[in-house]
Short mmCIF file of C-alpha atoms and ligand atoms in Angstrom, two decimals:
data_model
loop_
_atom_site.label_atom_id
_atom_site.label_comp_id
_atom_site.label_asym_id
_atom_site.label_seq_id
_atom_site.Cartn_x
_atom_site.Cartn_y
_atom_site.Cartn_z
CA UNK V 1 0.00 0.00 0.00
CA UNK V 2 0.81 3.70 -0.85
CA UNK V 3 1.00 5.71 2.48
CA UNK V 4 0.75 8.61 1.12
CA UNK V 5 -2.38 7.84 -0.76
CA UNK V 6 -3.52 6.17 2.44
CA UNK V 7 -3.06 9.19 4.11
CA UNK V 8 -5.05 11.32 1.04
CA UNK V 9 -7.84 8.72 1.59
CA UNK V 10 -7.79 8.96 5.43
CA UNK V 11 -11.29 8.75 6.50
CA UNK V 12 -11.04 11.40 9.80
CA UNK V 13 -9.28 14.01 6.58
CA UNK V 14 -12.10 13.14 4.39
CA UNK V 15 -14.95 12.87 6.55
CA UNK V 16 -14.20 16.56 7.61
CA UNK V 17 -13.32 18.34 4.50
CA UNK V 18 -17.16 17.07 3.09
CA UNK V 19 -18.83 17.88 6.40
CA UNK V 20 -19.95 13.75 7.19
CA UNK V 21 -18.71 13.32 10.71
CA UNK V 22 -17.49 15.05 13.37
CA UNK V 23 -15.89 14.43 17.05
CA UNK V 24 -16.82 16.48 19.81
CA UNK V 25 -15.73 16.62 23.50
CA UNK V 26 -18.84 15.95 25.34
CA UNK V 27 -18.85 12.67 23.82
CA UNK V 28 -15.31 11.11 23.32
CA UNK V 29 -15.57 8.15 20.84
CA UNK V 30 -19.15 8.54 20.14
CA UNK V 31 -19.08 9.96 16.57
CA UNK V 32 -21.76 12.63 15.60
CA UNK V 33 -23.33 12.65 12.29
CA UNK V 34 -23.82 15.92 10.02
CA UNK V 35 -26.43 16.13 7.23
CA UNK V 36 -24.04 14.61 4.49
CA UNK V 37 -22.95 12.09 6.43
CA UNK V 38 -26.59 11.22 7.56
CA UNK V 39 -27.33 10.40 3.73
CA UNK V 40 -24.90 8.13 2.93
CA UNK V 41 -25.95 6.27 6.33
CA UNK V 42 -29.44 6.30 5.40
CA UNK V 43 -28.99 5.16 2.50
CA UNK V 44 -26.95 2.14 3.85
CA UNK V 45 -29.34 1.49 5.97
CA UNK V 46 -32.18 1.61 3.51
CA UNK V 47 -30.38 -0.63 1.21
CA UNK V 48 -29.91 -2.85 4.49
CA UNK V 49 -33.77 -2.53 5.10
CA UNK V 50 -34.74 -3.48 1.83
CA UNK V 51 -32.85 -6.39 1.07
CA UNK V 52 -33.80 -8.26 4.45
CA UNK V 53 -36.84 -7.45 3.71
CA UNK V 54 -36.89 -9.37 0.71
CA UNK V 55 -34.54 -12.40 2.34
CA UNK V 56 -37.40 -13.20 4.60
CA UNK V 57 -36.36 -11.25 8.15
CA UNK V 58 -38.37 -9.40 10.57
CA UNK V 59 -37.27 -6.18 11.71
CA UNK V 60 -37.00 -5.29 15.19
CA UNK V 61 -35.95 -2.85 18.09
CA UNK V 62 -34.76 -4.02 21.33
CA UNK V 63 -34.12 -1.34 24.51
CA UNK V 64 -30.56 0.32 24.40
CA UNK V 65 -30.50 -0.29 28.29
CA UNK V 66 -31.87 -3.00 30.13
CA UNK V 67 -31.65 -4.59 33.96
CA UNK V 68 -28.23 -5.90 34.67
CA UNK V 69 -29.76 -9.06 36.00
CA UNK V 70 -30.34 -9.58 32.11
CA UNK V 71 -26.98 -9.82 31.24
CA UNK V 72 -25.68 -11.94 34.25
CA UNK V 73 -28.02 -14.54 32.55
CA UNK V 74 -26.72 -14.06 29.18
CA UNK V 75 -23.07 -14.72 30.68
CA UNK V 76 -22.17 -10.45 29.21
CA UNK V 77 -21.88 -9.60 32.97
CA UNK V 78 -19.06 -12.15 33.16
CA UNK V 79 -16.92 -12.11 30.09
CA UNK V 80 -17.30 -8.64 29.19
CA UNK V 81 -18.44 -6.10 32.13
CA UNK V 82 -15.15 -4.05 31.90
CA UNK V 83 -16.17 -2.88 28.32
CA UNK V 84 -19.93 -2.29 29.54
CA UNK V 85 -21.79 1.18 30.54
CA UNK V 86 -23.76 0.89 33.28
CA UNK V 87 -26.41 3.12 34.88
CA UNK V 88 -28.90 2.66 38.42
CA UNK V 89 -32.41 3.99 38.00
CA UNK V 90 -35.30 3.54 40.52
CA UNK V 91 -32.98 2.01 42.88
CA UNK V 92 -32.19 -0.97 40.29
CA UNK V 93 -29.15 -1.71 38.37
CA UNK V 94 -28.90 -0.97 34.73
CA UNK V 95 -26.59 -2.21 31.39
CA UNK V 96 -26.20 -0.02 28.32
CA UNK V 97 -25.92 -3.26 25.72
CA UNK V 98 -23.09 -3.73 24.02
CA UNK V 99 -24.54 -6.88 21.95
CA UNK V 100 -28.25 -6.71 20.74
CA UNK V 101 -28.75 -10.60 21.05
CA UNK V 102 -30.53 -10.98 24.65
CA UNK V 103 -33.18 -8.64 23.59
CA UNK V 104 -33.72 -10.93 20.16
CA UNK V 105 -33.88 -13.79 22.52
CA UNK V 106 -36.60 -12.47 24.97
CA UNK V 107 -38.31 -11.47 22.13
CA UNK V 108 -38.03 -14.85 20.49
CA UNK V 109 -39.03 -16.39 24.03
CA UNK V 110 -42.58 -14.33 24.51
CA UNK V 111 -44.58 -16.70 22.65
CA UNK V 112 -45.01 -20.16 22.00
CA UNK V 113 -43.18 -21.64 18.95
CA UNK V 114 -43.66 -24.42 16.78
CA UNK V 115 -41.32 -26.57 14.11
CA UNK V 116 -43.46 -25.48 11.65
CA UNK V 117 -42.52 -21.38 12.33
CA UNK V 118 -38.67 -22.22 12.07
CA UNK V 119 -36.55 -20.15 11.12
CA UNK V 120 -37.18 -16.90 12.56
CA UNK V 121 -35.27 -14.21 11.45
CA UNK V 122 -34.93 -11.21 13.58
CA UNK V 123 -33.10 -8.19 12.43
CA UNK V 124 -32.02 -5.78 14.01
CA UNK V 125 -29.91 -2.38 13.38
CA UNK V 126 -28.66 -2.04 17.20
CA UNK V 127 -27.03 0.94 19.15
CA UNK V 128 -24.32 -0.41 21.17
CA UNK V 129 -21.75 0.99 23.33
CA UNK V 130 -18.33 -0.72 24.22
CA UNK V 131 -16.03 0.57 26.31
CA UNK V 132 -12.49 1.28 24.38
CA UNK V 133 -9.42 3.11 25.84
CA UNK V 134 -9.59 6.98 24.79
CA UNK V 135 -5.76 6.14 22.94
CA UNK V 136 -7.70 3.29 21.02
CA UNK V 137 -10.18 5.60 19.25
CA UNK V 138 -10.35 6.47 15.87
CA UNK V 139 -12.69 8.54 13.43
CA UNK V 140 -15.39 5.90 12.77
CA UNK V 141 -13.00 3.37 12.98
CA UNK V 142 -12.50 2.55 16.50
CA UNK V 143 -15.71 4.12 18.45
CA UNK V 144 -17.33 3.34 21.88
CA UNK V 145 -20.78 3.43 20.36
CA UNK V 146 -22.03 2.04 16.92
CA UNK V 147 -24.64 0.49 15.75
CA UNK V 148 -24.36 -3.15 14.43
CA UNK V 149 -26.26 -4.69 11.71
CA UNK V 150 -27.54 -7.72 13.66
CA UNK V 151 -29.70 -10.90 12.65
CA UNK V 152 -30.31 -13.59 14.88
CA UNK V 153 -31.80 -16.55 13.63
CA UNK V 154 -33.63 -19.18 15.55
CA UNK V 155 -33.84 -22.55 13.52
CA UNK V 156 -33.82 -26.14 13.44
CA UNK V 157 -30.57 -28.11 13.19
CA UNK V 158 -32.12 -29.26 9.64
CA UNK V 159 -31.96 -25.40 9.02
CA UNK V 160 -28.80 -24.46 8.99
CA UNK V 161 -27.70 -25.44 5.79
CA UNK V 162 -30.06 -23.76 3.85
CA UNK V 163 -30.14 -20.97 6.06
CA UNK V 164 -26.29 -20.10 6.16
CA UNK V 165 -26.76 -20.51 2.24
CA UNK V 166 -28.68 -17.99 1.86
CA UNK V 167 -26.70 -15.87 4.53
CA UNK V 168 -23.90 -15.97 2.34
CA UNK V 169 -25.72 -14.71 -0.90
CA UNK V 170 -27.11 -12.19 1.00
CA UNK V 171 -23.25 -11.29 2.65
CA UNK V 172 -22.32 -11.60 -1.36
CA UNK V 173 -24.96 -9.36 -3.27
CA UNK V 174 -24.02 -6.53 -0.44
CA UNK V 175 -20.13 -6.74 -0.75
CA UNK V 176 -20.76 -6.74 -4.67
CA UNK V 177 -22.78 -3.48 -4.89
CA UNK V 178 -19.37 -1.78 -3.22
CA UNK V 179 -16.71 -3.23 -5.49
CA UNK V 180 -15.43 -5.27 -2.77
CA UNK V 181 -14.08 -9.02 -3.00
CA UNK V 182 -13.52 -10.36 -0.22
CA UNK V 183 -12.14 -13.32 1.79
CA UNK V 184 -13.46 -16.46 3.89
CA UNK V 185 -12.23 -17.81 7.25
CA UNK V 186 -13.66 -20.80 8.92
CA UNK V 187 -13.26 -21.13 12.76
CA UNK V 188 -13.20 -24.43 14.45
CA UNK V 189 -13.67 -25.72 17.62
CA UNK V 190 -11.84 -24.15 20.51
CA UNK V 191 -9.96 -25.83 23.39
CA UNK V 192 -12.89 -24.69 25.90
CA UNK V 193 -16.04 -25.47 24.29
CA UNK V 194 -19.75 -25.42 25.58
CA UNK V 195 -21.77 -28.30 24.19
CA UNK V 196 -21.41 -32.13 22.94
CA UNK V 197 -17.89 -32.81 20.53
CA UNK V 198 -21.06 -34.09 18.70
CA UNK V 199 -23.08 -31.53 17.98
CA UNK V 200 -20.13 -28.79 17.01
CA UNK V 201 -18.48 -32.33 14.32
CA UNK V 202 -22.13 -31.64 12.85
CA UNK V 203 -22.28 -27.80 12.46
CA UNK V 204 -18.64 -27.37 11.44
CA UNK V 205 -19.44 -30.07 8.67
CA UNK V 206 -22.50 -27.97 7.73
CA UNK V 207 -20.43 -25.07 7.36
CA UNK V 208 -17.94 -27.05 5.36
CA UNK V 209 -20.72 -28.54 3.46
CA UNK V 210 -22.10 -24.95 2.57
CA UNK V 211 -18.73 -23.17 1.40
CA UNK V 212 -17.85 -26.26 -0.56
CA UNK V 213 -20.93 -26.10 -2.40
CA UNK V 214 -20.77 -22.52 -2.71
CA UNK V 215 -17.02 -23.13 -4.31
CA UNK V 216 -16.26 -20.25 -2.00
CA UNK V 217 -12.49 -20.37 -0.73
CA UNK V 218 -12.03 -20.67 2.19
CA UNK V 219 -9.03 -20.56 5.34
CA UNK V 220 -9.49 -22.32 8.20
CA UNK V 221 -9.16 -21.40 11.38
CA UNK V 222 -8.54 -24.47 13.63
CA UNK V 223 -9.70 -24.17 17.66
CA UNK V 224 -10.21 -20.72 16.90
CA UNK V 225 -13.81 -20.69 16.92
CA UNK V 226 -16.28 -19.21 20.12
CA UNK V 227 -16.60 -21.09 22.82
CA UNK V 228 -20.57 -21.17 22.00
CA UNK V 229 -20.02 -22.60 18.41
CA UNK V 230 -18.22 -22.02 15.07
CA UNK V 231 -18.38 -19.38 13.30
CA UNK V 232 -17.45 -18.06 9.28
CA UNK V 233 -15.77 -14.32 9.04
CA UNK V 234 -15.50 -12.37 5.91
CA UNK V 235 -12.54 -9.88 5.43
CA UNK V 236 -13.22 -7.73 2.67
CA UNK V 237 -10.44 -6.41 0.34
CA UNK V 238 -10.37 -2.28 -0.18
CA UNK V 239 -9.57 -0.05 -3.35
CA UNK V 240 -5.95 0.16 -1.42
CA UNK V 241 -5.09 -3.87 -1.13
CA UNK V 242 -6.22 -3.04 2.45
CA UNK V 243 -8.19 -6.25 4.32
CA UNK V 244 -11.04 -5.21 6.90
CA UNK V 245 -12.81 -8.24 8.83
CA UNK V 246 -16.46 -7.15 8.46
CA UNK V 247 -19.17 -9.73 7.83
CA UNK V 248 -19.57 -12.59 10.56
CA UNK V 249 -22.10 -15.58 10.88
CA UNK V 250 -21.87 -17.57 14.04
CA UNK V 251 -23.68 -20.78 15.00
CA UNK V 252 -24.71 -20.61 19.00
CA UNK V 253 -25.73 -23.68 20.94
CA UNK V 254 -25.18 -21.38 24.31
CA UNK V 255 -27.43 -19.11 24.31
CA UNK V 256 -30.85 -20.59 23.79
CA UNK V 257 -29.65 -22.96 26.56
CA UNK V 258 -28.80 -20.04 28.89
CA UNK V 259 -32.07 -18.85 27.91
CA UNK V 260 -34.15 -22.06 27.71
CA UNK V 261 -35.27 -21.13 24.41
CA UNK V 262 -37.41 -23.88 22.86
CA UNK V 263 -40.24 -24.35 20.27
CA UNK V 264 -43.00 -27.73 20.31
CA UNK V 265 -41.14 -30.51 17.45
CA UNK V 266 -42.83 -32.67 14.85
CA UNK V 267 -43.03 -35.19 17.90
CA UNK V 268 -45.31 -32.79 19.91
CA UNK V 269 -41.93 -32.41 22.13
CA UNK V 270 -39.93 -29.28 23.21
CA UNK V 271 -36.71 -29.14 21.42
CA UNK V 272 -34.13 -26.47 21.47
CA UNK V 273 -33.37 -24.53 18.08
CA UNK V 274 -29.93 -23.19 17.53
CA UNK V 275 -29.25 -19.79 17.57
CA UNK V 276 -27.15 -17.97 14.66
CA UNK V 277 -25.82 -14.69 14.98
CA UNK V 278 -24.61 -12.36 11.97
CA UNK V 279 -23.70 -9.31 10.72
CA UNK V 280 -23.24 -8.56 7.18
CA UNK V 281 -22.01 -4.62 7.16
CA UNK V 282 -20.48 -5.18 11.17
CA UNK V 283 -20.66 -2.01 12.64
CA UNK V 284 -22.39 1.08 10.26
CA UNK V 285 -20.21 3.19 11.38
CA UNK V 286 -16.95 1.30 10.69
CA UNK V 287 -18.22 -0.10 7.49
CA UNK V 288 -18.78 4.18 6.42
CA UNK V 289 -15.26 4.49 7.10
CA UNK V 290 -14.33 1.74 5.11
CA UNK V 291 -16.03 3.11 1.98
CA UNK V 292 -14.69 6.40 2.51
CA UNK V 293 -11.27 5.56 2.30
CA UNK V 294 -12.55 2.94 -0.19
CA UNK V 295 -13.78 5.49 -2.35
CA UNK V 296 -11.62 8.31 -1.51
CA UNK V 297 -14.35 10.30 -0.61
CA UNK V 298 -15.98 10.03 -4.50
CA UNK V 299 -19.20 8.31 -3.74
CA UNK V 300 -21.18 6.45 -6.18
CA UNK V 301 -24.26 8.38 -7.44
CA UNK V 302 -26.46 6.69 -5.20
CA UNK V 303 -24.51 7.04 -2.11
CA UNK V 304 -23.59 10.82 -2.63
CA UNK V 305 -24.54 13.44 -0.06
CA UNK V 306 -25.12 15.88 -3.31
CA UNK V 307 -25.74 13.90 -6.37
CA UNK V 308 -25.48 16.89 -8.68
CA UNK V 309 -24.42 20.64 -8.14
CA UNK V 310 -25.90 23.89 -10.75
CA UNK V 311 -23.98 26.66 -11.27
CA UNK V 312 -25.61 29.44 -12.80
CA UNK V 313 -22.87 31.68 -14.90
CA UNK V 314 -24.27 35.02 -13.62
CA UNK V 315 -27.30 35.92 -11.54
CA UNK V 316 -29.91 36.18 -14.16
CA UNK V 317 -29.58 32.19 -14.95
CA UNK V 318 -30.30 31.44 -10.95
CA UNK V 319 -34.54 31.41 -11.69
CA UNK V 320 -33.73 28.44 -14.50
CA UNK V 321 -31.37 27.04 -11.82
CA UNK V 322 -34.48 26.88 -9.66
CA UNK V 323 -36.52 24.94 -11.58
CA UNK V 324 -33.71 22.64 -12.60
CA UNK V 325 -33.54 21.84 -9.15
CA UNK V 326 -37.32 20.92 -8.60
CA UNK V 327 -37.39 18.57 -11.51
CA UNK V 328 -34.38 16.99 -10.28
CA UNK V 329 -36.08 16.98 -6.70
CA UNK V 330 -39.08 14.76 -7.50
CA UNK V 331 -36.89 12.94 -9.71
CA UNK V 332 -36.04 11.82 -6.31
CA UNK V 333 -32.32 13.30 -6.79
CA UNK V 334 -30.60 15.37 -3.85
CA UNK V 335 -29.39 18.49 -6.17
CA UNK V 336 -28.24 22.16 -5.04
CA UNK V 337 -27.72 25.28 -6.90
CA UNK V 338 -25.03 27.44 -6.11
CA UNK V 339 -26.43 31.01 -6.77
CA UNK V 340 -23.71 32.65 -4.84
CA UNK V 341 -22.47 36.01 -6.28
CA UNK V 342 -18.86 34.27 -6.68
CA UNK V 343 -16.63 33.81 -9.47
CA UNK V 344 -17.68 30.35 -11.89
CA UNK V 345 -14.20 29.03 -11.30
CA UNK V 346 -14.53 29.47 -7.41
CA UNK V 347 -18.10 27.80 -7.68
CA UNK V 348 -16.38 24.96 -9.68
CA UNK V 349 -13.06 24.57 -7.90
CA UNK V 350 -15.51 23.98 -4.87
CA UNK V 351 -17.87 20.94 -6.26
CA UNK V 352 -14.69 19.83 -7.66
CA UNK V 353 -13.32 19.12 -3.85
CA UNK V 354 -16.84 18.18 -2.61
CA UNK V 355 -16.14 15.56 -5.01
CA UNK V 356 -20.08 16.07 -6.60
CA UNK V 357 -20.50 13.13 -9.33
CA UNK V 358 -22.25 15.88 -12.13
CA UNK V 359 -21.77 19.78 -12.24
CA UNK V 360 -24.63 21.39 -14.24
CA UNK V 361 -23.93 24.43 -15.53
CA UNK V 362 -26.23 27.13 -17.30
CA UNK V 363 -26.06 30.66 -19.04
CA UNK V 364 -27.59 32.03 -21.71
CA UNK V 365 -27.48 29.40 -24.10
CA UNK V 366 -28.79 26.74 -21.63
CA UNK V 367 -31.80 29.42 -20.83
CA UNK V 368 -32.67 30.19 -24.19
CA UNK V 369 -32.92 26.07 -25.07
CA UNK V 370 -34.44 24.95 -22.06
CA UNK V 371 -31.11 22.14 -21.45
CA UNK V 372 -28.25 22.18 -19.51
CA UNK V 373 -24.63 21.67 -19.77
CA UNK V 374 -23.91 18.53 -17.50
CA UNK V 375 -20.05 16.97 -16.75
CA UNK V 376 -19.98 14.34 -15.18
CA UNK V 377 -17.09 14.08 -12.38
CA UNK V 378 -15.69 10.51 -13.40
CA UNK V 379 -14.84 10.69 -16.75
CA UNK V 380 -14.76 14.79 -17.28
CA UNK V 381 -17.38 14.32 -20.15
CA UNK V 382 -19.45 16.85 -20.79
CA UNK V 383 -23.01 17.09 -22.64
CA UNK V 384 -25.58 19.13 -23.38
CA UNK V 385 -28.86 17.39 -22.46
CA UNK V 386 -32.86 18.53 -21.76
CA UNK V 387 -33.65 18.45 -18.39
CA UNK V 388 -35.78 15.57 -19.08
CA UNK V 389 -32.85 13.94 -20.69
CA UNK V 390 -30.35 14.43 -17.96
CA UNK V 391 -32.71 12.86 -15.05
CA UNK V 392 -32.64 9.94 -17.48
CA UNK V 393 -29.31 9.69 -17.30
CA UNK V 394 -28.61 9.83 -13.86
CA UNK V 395 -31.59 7.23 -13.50
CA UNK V 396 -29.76 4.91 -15.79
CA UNK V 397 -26.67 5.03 -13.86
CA UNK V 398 -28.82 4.69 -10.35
CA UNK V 399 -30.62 1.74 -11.74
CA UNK V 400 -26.96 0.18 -12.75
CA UNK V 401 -25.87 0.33 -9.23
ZN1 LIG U 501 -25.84 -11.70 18.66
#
């Protein structure tokens, strides 16, 4: 890697210079958003959203604190209370969560279940905190609160084949859309395991099974697994050779014993599903640092904060500029106009570093034929289009995305 182009592509440089992100001191390590940042993490989340939607899960929202008694149970208290916010109200000891799964499994536990309802898929975009050391921190890298793209999926031992499956197209149609390849690591078995040798031969041979069939590559990771079962990570490769673990998928025999999870079998008899964690973008936060530094700040058109900018040549072409805008506004397209009274090569030098995929600009000509003069940022080409014919083209290029 290029250190100096590292450096150019830094996400903390970047994510100031375009107004995403910002730090302040009443909050160390918990990053606050600004408008432009807000849209790109929108529309992650939308995209997010949308295709779970469509892969079958149910969306949820589970308290950001909840009674500490909870998370003795769930074993948090003991392997991770040093990195955990705590709070007392009403005389009773609180948790901030750092991990959204207890809340999926209550949830999962309110009703009754039966075979026949397997698999349920809860999703969940979670606000967690973790404690890190202030040294540790970093832009959106290293944070103390983010929020995690979670699933947790209750299902039948006969499930998880299929259902890892289709956990992995879903993991590979989202790393796709960004450009990214990425790699595979199976973990194994640890030392210190909770469960029957049995049970963890079966679901690490499912895994196995599932990437073979897949023809995925993959390393293994022998005795490296968690303690509660094995689990698959995905390290995605950026536009800089750079590799970022982001994507997990863990199998869980622990939990829905700690919790006595259970739903009625075929036989009429309680039986206890297994649970599977995953997380496809990791941490939102992390994953928009990622893609800045991926990108170098130049967003795709559907992920840019300001998709196109118009710069009228004098004041008298600012009215056209106007209504420019409003088509392109319930085109659905998030467009400004610069009608400052400042110089056209100030007004371009700036879109230029805001790193705007089109500049439109207009004077008389453009006026006097109803079009526009559009350049697009990736390829310096420049046309002369309609409006009409213009909102086509950056609908073409969404619709490739
Ligand atoms: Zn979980």
């Amino acid at each position: 890697m290029n250190s100096n182009q590292a450096e150019i592509q830094n996400h903390r440089k970047l994510g100031q210079e375009l107004e995403l992100f910002t730090s302040m001191e009443e909050a160390p390590g918990m990053p606050v958003f600004l408008p432009k940042g807000m849209v790109i993490r929108n529309e992650l989340e939308s995209l997010w959203k949308k295709k779970h939607q469509s892969a079958g899960y149910q969306e949820i929202k589970t308290p950001i604190m909840m009674k500490q008694s909870l998370w003795e149970q769930s074993g948090h208290w003991d392997h991770y209370h040093e990195n955990m916010y705590f709070s007392r109200v009403d005389e009773q000891d609180y948790a901030i969560k750092p991990m959204s799964c207890p809340g999926a499994v209550l949830i999962f536990n309110s009703k009754r279940r039966s075979y026949r309802e397997l698999p349920v898929r809860y999703a969940e975009l979670g606000l967690v905190h973790r404690h890190e050391l202030s040294g540790s921190l970093n832009g959106l890298l290293r944070v103390r609160s983010f929020t995690q793209d979670d699933a947790h999926l209750f299902v039948r031992e006969d499930q998880i084949e299929p259902e890892i499956d289709s956990i992995l197209d879903l993991i590979h149609e989202f790393y796709s859309r960004f450009g990214f390849s990425y790699k595979v690591e199976l973990s194994t078995r640890p030392e210190d395991f909770m469960g029957s040798a049995d049970m963890w031969d079966k679901a690490e041979a499912s895994l196995e099974s599932v990437l073979e069939a897949k023809g995925l590559p993959y390393q293994v990771n022998h005795g490296e697994g968690a303690f509660y079962g094995p689990k698959i990570d995905f390290h995605i490769l950026d536009s800089l050779g750079r590799s970022w673990q982001c994507g997990t998928v863990q199998l869980d025999f622990q939990m829905p014993e700690k919790f006595g999870c259970s739903y009625i079998g075929e036989d009429s008899k309680p039986q206890q599903p297994v649970m599977i964690h995953r997380a496809i973008y990791g941490s939102i936060e992390r994953f928009m640092a990622i893609l800045i530094e991926h990108y170098a700040g130049e967003f795709p058109l559907w992920l840019a904060p300001v998709q196109a900018k118009i710069i009228p040549i004098s004041e008298v072409h600012a009215e056209y500029g106007n209504q420019i805008k409003q088509q392109f506004e319930q085109a659905g397209f998030r467009i400004e106009v610069d009608c400052r009274l400042e110089k056209m090569g100030l007004k371009i030098r700036e879109a230029e570093m805001q790193k705007i995929p089109y500049m439109i600009v207009i004077g008389d000509q453009e006026v006097l034929n109803r079009s526009l003069s559009i350049r697009r940022r990736k390829d310096k080409k420049l046309v002369v289009l309609s409006i009409e014919e213009a909102i086509m083209l950056l609908k073409k290029e969404m619709d490739s995305k």
